[in-house]
mmCIF file of C-alpha atoms in Angstrom:
data_model
loop_
_atom_site.group_PDB
_atom_site.id
_atom_site.type_symbol
_atom_site.label_atom_id
_atom_site.label_comp_id
_atom_site.label_asym_id
_atom_site.label_seq_id
_atom_site.Cartn_x
_atom_site.Cartn_y
_atom_site.Cartn_z
ATOM 1 C CA MET A 27 51.796 58.482 117.034
ATOM 2 C CA ALA A 28 53.158 59.135 113.456
ATOM 3 C CA SER A 29 50.900 56.678 111.931
ATOM 4 C CA TYR A 30 48.229 58.000 113.729
ATOM 5 C CA SER A 31 48.530 61.701 112.708
ATOM 6 C CA ILE A 32 48.968 60.090 108.867
ATOM 7 C CA LYS A 33 45.773 58.184 109.256
ATOM 8 C CA LEU A 34 43.715 61.402 110.263
ATOM 9 C CA TYR A 35 45.701 63.232 107.484
ATOM 10 C CA GLU A 36 44.605 60.686 104.868
ATOM 11 C CA ILE A 37 40.792 60.872 106.383
ATOM 12 C CA LEU A 38 40.676 64.600 106.467
ATOM 13 C CA ILE A 39 41.933 64.422 102.572
ATOM 14 C CA LEU A 40 39.322 61.786 101.507
ATOM 15 C CA ALA A 41 36.421 64.088 103.424
ATOM 16 C CA LEU A 42 37.426 66.960 101.400
ATOM 17 C CA ILE A 43 37.248 65.046 98.248
ATOM 18 C CA THR A 44 33.785 63.885 99.012
ATOM 19 C CA CYS A 45 32.433 66.952 100.095
ATOM 20 C CA THR A 46 33.775 68.939 96.802
ATOM 21 C CA LYS A 47 32.103 66.280 94.547
ATOM 22 C CA ALA A 48 28.652 67.063 96.368
ATOM 23 C CA LYS A 49 26.738 68.743 93.709
ATOM 24 C CA LEU A 50 23.357 70.998 94.671
ATOM 25 C CA GLY A 51 22.023 70.770 90.714
ATOM 26 C CA GLU A 52 21.661 73.680 88.487
ATOM 27 C CA PHE A 53 20.228 77.051 89.455
ATOM 28 C CA LYS A 54 16.629 77.439 88.726
ATOM 29 C CA GLU A 55 15.190 80.877 87.971
ATOM 30 C CA THR A 56 11.728 81.994 89.406
ATOM 31 C CA SER A 57 9.511 84.922 88.893
ATOM 32 C CA MET A 58 6.656 85.936 90.470
ATOM 33 C CA THR A 59 4.391 88.835 90.974
ATOM 34 C CA ILE A 60 2.953 89.062 94.938
ATOM 35 C CA TYR A 61 1.183 91.848 96.753
ATOM 36 C CA PHE A 62 1.792 93.346 99.873
ATOM 37 C CA GLN A 63 -1.337 94.170 101.676
ATOM 38 C CA ASP A 64 0.040 97.247 103.913
ATOM 39 C CA GLN A 65 -2.314 98.702 106.455
ATOM 40 C CA PHE A 66 -0.603 101.678 107.646
ATOM 41 C CA GLY A 67 -3.344 103.128 110.305
ATOM 42 C CA GLY A 68 -6.216 101.684 112.531
ATOM 43 C CA PRO A 69 -6.817 98.985 114.518
ATOM 44 C CA ASN A 70 -5.372 96.059 112.032
ATOM 45 C CA ALA A 71 -2.115 98.271 111.578
ATOM 46 C CA THR A 72 0.268 95.770 109.994
ATOM 47 C CA VAL A 73 2.962 98.694 110.062
ATOM 48 C CA ALA A 74 4.097 99.964 113.425
ATOM 49 C CA GLN A 75 6.410 102.971 114.092
ATOM 50 C CA ILE A 76 9.269 102.282 116.788
ATOM 51 C CA LEU A 77 11.492 105.568 116.617
ATOM 52 C CA PRO A 78 10.858 108.141 116.866
ATOM 53 C CA GLU A 79 7.998 107.794 119.049
ATOM 54 C CA TYR A 80 4.800 107.422 117.366
ATOM 55 C CA ILE A 81 2.211 109.786 118.840
ATOM 56 C CA GLY A 82 -1.094 109.772 116.699
ATOM 57 C CA GLY A 83 -1.184 111.300 113.310
ATOM 58 C CA HIS A 84 0.505 110.147 110.280
ATOM 59 C CA LEU A 85 3.563 108.005 110.316
ATOM 60 C CA SER A 86 6.869 110.012 109.688
ATOM 61 C CA PHE A 87 8.429 107.838 106.601
ATOM 62 C CA LYS A 88 10.795 111.089 105.921
ATOM 63 C CA LYS A 89 11.986 111.662 109.306
ATOM 64 C CA PHE A 90 15.928 110.599 109.543
ATOM 65 C CA GLY A 91 16.330 107.571 112.047
ATOM 66 C CA ALA A 92 12.358 106.433 111.803
ATOM 67 C CA ILE A 93 12.090 102.865 112.095
ATOM 68 C CA PHE A 94 9.195 100.676 111.401
ATOM 69 C CA CYS A 95 8.235 97.301 111.828
ATOM 70 C CA THR A 96 5.881 95.168 109.505
ATOM 71 C CA ASP A 97 4.269 92.300 109.139
ATOM 72 C CA ASP A 98 1.996 92.851 105.808
ATOM 73 C CA LEU A 99 -0.275 90.148 104.636
ATOM 74 C CA VAL A 100 1.028 89.010 101.016
ATOM 75 C CA THR A 101 -1.356 87.812 98.737
ATOM 76 C CA GLU A 102 -1.669 86.419 95.182
ATOM 77 C CA GLY A 103 -3.153 88.855 93.742
ATOM 78 C CA PHE A 104 -4.272 92.671 93.881
ATOM 79 C CA ASP A 105 -7.294 92.297 96.158
ATOM 80 C CA VAL A 106 -7.142 92.259 100.130
ATOM 81 C CA SER A 107 -9.409 88.994 99.859
ATOM 82 C CA SER A 108 -7.287 87.089 97.107
ATOM 83 C CA ALA A 109 -5.570 83.792 98.310
ATOM 84 C CA GLN A 110 -3.062 84.753 101.263
ATOM 85 C CA VAL A 111 0.748 83.177 100.091
ATOM 86 C CA ALA A 112 3.115 85.046 102.723
ATOM 87 C CA ARG A 113 3.532 87.564 105.395
ATOM 88 C CA ALA A 114 6.309 90.308 104.795
ATOM 89 C CA GLN A 115 7.865 90.465 108.250
ATOM 90 C CA GLY A 116 10.600 92.410 108.953
ATOM 91 C CA MET A 117 11.700 96.434 109.356
ATOM 92 C CA TYR A 118 12.433 99.581 107.317
ATOM 93 C CA LEU A 119 14.702 102.302 108.722
ATOM 94 C CA THR A 120 14.693 105.961 107.094
ATOM 95 C CA SER A 121 18.529 106.051 106.566
ATOM 96 C CA ALA A 122 19.046 108.983 104.185
ATOM 97 C CA LEU A 123 19.086 112.344 105.848
ATOM 98 C CA ASP A 124 16.742 113.874 103.681
ATOM 99 C CA GLY A 125 14.345 110.907 103.974
ATOM 100 C CA SER A 126 14.642 109.923 100.624
ATOM 101 C CA ASN A 127 16.028 106.303 101.406
ATOM 102 C CA THR A 128 14.772 103.523 103.608
ATOM 103 C CA HIS A 129 16.777 100.762 104.532
ATOM 104 C CA VAL A 130 14.822 97.451 104.078
ATOM 105 C CA LEU A 131 15.405 94.292 105.993
ATOM 106 C CA VAL A 132 12.210 91.864 105.134
ATOM 107 C CA SER A 133 11.374 88.383 105.046
ATOM 108 C CA ILE A 134 8.765 86.883 102.957
ATOM 109 C CA VAL A 135 7.630 84.071 104.932
ATOM 110 C CA PHE A 136 5.730 81.683 102.567
ATOM 111 C CA ASN A 137 2.776 80.143 104.529
ATOM 112 C CA ASN A 138 0.621 78.913 101.333
ATOM 113 C CA GLY A 139 0.978 77.098 98.145
ATOM 114 C CA GLU A 140 3.915 75.618 95.976
ATOM 115 C CA TYR A 141 6.779 77.603 98.297
ATOM 116 C CA LYS A 142 4.920 77.021 101.720
ATOM 117 C CA GLY A 143 7.628 76.688 104.729
ATOM 118 C CA SER A 144 10.339 78.945 102.213
ATOM 119 C CA THR A 145 11.665 82.133 102.952
ATOM 120 C CA LEU A 146 13.094 84.973 100.502
ATOM 121 C CA GLU A 147 15.336 87.405 102.607
ATOM 122 C CA ILE A 148 15.304 90.916 101.321
ATOM 123 C CA GLN A 149 17.819 93.715 101.848
ATOM 124 C CA GLY A 150 18.689 96.923 100.739
ATOM 125 C CA ALA A 151 18.607 100.908 100.218
ATOM 126 C CA SER A 152 14.917 101.584 98.739
ATOM 127 C CA ALA A 153 14.480 105.164 97.408
ATOM 128 C CA GLN A 154 11.211 105.092 98.868
ATOM 129 C CA PHE A 155 9.671 108.223 96.906
ATOM 130 C CA GLU A 156 10.434 106.892 93.197
ATOM 131 C CA ARG A 157 7.357 104.818 91.727
ATOM 132 C CA VAL A 158 9.423 101.720 91.435
ATOM 133 C CA ARG A 159 11.998 100.686 93.998
ATOM 134 C CA GLU A 160 14.724 97.878 93.610
ATOM 135 C CA VAL A 161 16.047 95.737 96.403
ATOM 136 C CA ALA A 162 18.251 92.882 96.337
ATOM 137 C CA VAL A 163 16.942 89.390 97.468
ATOM 138 C CA VAL A 164 20.361 88.307 99.584
ATOM 139 C CA GLY A 165 19.027 84.738 100.557
ATOM 140 C CA GLY A 166 16.734 82.276 101.062
ATOM 141 C CA THR A 167 15.425 79.109 102.858
ATOM 142 C CA GLY A 168 13.439 75.668 101.744
ATOM 143 C CA LYS A 169 12.601 75.853 98.212
ATOM 144 C CA PHE A 170 14.544 79.065 97.965
ATOM 145 C CA ARG A 171 17.883 77.718 99.516
ATOM 146 C CA PHE A 172 20.708 80.016 98.158
ATOM 147 C CA ALA A 173 18.247 82.566 96.570
ATOM 148 C CA ARG A 174 19.810 85.594 95.083
ATOM 149 C CA GLY A 175 18.442 87.930 92.898
ATOM 150 C CA TYR A 176 16.157 91.137 93.020
ATOM 151 C CA LEU A 177 12.718 92.332 93.290
ATOM 152 C CA THR A 178 10.725 95.695 92.529
ATOM 153 C CA PHE A 179 8.307 97.393 94.983
ATOM 154 C CA GLU A 180 5.582 99.670 93.018
ATOM 155 C CA THR A 181 2.781 101.386 95.118
ATOM 156 C CA ILE A 182 -0.249 100.703 93.075
ATOM 157 C CA HIS A 183 -3.369 101.796 95.272
ATOM 158 C CA ILE A 184 -3.301 103.618 98.281
ATOM 159 C CA ASN A 185 -6.666 104.357 100.253
ATOM 160 C CA VAL A 186 -6.239 106.941 103.011
ATOM 161 C CA GLU A 187 -9.317 106.485 104.546
ATOM 162 C CA ALA A 188 -8.771 102.746 104.860
ATOM 163 C CA ASN A 189 -5.182 103.319 106.160
ATOM 164 C CA LEU A 190 -4.471 101.060 103.176
ATOM 165 C CA ALA A 191 -1.764 100.756 100.801
ATOM 166 C CA VAL A 192 -1.376 98.178 97.758
ATOM 167 C CA ILE A 193 2.383 97.199 96.822
ATOM 168 C CA GLN A 194 3.218 95.166 93.897
ATOM 169 C CA CYS A 195 6.426 93.242 94.305
ATOM 170 C CA ASN A 196 7.887 91.551 91.281
ATOM 171 C CA ILE A 197 10.540 88.982 92.155
ATOM 172 C CA THR A 198 13.234 86.861 90.176
ATOM 173 C CA VAL A 199 15.564 84.744 91.854
ATOM 174 C CA LEU A 200 18.096 82.026 91.295
ATOM 175 C CA HIS A 201 18.022 78.926 93.759
ATOM 176 C CA TYR A 202 18.833 75.511 93.931
#
Protein backbone atom coordinates (compact mmCIF):
# COMPACT_ATOMS: atom_id res chain seq x y z
CA MET A 1 0.00 0.00 0.00
CA ALA A 2 2.86 2.40 0.83
CA SER A 3 4.46 1.95 -2.62
CA TYR A 4 1.12 2.75 -4.29
CA SER A 5 0.84 6.09 -2.43
CA ILE A 6 4.47 6.96 -3.22
CA LYS A 7 3.90 6.34 -6.95
CA LEU A 8 0.74 8.45 -6.89
CA TYR A 9 2.71 11.20 -5.14
CA GLU A 10 5.45 11.00 -7.81
CA ILE A 11 2.88 11.23 -10.61
CA LEU A 12 1.34 14.31 -9.02
CA ILE A 13 4.76 15.97 -8.68
CA LEU A 14 5.57 15.23 -12.35
CA ALA A 15 2.19 16.60 -13.44
CA LEU A 16 2.74 19.78 -11.43
CA ILE A 17 6.20 20.31 -12.95
CA THR A 18 4.87 19.70 -16.46
CA CYS A 19 1.99 22.14 -16.01
CA THR A 20 4.18 24.90 -14.58
CA LYS A 21 6.55 24.61 -17.56
CA ALA A 22 3.70 25.13 -20.05
CA LYS A 23 3.87 28.58 -21.59
CA LEU A 24 1.10 30.64 -23.08
CA GLY A 25 3.51 32.93 -24.87
CA GLU A 26 3.87 36.68 -24.66
CA PHE A 27 0.98 39.05 -24.22
CA LYS A 28 -0.11 40.83 -27.39
CA GLU A 29 -1.63 44.29 -27.36
CA THR A 30 -4.58 44.98 -29.63
CA SER A 31 -6.20 48.37 -30.13
CA MET A 32 -9.25 48.97 -32.28
CA THR A 33 -12.10 51.38 -32.85
CA ILE A 34 -15.57 50.01 -33.52
CA TYR A 35 -19.04 51.57 -33.55
CA PHE A 36 -22.16 50.47 -31.67
CA GLN A 37 -25.31 51.20 -33.70
CA ASP A 38 -27.78 51.72 -30.83
CA GLN A 39 -31.45 51.62 -31.97
CA PHE A 40 -33.23 52.89 -28.85
CA GLY A 41 -36.78 52.78 -30.18
CA GLY A 42 -39.08 51.80 -33.01
CA PRO A 43 -39.74 48.39 -34.55
CA ASN A 44 -36.02 47.57 -34.94
CA ALA A 45 -34.95 48.55 -31.41
CA THR A 46 -31.77 46.90 -30.15
CA VAL A 47 -32.23 48.19 -26.58
CA ALA A 48 -35.17 47.11 -24.43
CA GLN A 49 -36.03 48.45 -21.01
CA ILE A 50 -36.79 45.54 -18.68
CA LEU A 51 -37.45 47.29 -15.33
CA PRO A 52 -39.25 49.39 -14.32
CA GLU A 53 -41.90 48.35 -16.77
CA TYR A 54 -41.57 50.38 -19.96
CA ILE A 55 -44.85 51.91 -21.10
CA GLY A 56 -44.31 54.00 -24.24
CA GLY A 57 -42.49 57.34 -24.32
CA HIS A 58 -38.78 57.56 -23.64
CA LEU A 59 -36.48 55.08 -21.97
CA SER A 60 -35.77 56.09 -18.36
CA PHE A 61 -31.97 55.88 -18.21
CA LYS A 62 -31.87 58.25 -15.20
CA LYS A 63 -34.19 56.16 -13.01
CA PHE A 64 -32.37 54.25 -10.26
CA GLY A 65 -32.83 50.50 -10.76
CA ALA A 66 -33.73 50.73 -14.45
CA ILE A 67 -32.47 47.65 -16.32
CA PHE A 68 -31.88 47.49 -20.05
CA CYS A 69 -31.01 44.59 -22.34
CA THR A 70 -29.04 45.29 -25.52
CA ASP A 71 -28.11 43.53 -28.74
CA ASP A 72 -26.49 46.32 -30.78
CA LEU A 73 -25.04 45.94 -34.23
CA VAL A 74 -21.30 46.71 -34.10
CA THR A 75 -19.69 48.04 -37.28
CA GLU A 76 -16.15 48.85 -38.36
CA GLY A 77 -17.17 52.36 -39.45
CA PHE A 78 -19.45 55.16 -38.29
CA ASP A 79 -22.17 54.50 -40.86
CA VAL A 80 -24.78 51.84 -40.06
CA SER A 81 -24.19 50.36 -43.55
CA SER A 82 -20.45 49.80 -42.95
CA ALA A 83 -19.24 46.24 -42.44
CA GLN A 84 -20.62 44.42 -39.41
CA VAL A 85 -17.91 43.03 -37.14
CA ALA A 86 -19.82 42.03 -34.00
CA ARG A 87 -22.89 42.26 -31.79
CA ALA A 88 -22.78 43.97 -28.39
CA GLN A 89 -25.00 41.80 -26.21
CA GLY A 90 -25.66 42.32 -22.53
CA MET A 91 -27.28 44.59 -20.03
CA TYR A 92 -27.07 47.97 -18.35
CA LEU A 93 -28.35 48.77 -14.87
CA THR A 94 -28.77 52.33 -13.61
CA SER A 95 -26.90 51.82 -10.35
CA ALA A 96 -26.51 55.33 -8.89
CA LEU A 97 -29.35 56.85 -6.88
CA ASP A 98 -29.05 60.07 -8.87
CA GLY A 99 -28.94 58.17 -12.19
CA SER A 100 -25.41 59.27 -13.02
CA ASN A 101 -23.89 55.77 -13.32
CA THR A 102 -24.87 52.60 -15.06
CA HIS A 103 -23.31 49.23 -14.44
CA VAL A 104 -22.35 47.70 -17.78
CA LEU A 105 -22.21 43.94 -18.46
CA VAL A 106 -21.67 43.46 -22.18
CA SER A 107 -20.13 40.80 -24.40
CA ILE A 108 -18.76 41.98 -27.73
CA VAL A 109 -19.36 38.90 -29.85
CA PHE A 110 -17.26 39.08 -33.03
CA ASN A 111 -19.04 37.43 -35.96
CA ASN A 112 -17.06 38.69 -38.98
CA GLY A 113 -13.53 39.52 -39.94
CA GLU A 114 -10.24 38.85 -38.21
CA TYR A 115 -11.74 38.18 -34.75
CA LYS A 116 -14.72 36.04 -35.84
CA GLY A 117 -15.62 33.55 -33.10
CA SER A 118 -13.94 35.58 -30.34
CA THR A 119 -15.47 37.69 -27.58
CA LEU A 120 -14.49 40.52 -25.26
CA GLU A 121 -16.20 40.75 -21.88
CA ILE A 122 -16.92 44.27 -20.63
CA GLN A 123 -17.86 45.17 -17.07
CA GLY A 124 -17.91 48.19 -14.81
CA ALA A 125 -19.42 51.48 -13.78
CA SER A 126 -20.04 53.94 -16.60
CA ALA A 127 -20.65 57.61 -15.86
CA GLN A 128 -23.41 57.70 -18.42
CA PHE A 129 -23.72 61.47 -18.84
CA GLU A 130 -20.00 62.09 -19.34
CA ARG A 131 -18.83 62.69 -22.90
CA VAL A 132 -16.30 59.83 -22.66
CA ARG A 133 -16.93 56.81 -20.41
CA GLU A 134 -14.27 54.23 -19.51
CA VAL A 135 -15.06 50.61 -18.63
CA ALA A 136 -12.87 47.56 -17.97
CA VAL A 137 -12.28 44.64 -20.29
CA VAL A 138 -12.31 41.75 -17.83
CA GLY A 139 -11.88 38.77 -20.13
CA GLY A 140 -12.28 37.26 -23.54
CA THR A 141 -12.36 34.12 -25.61
CA GLY A 142 -10.83 32.89 -28.86
CA LYS A 143 -8.18 35.33 -30.09
CA PHE A 144 -8.81 37.39 -26.93
CA ARG A 145 -8.21 34.58 -24.44
CA PHE A 146 -7.21 35.99 -21.01
CA ALA A 147 -7.92 39.54 -22.23
CA ARG A 148 -7.63 42.45 -19.86
CA GLY A 149 -7.71 46.12 -20.63
CA TYR A 150 -10.08 49.00 -21.03
CA LEU A 151 -12.36 50.68 -23.49
CA THR A 152 -13.96 54.06 -23.87
CA PHE A 153 -17.46 54.80 -25.06
CA GLU A 154 -18.28 58.13 -26.70
CA THR A 155 -21.70 58.92 -28.14
CA ILE A 156 -20.77 60.70 -31.35
CA HIS A 157 -24.17 60.93 -33.03
CA ILE A 158 -27.80 60.96 -31.91
CA ASN A 159 -30.80 61.11 -34.24
CA VAL A 160 -33.92 61.19 -32.05
CA GLU A 161 -36.31 60.97 -35.02
CA ALA A 162 -34.60 57.77 -36.24
CA ASN A 163 -34.14 56.42 -32.67
CA LEU A 164 -30.42 55.94 -33.40
CA ALA A 165 -27.30 56.69 -31.41
CA VAL A 166 -23.83 55.86 -32.71
CA ILE A 167 -21.34 55.10 -29.96
CA GLN A 168 -17.65 55.05 -30.79
CA CYS A 169 -15.84 52.35 -28.81
CA ASN A 170 -12.04 52.55 -28.51
CA ILE A 171 -10.59 49.31 -27.14
CA THR A 172 -7.11 48.49 -25.85
CA VAL A 173 -6.49 44.95 -24.57
CA LEU A 174 -3.66 42.64 -23.67
CA HIS A 175 -4.26 38.99 -24.53
CA TYR A 176 -2.53 35.78 -25.58
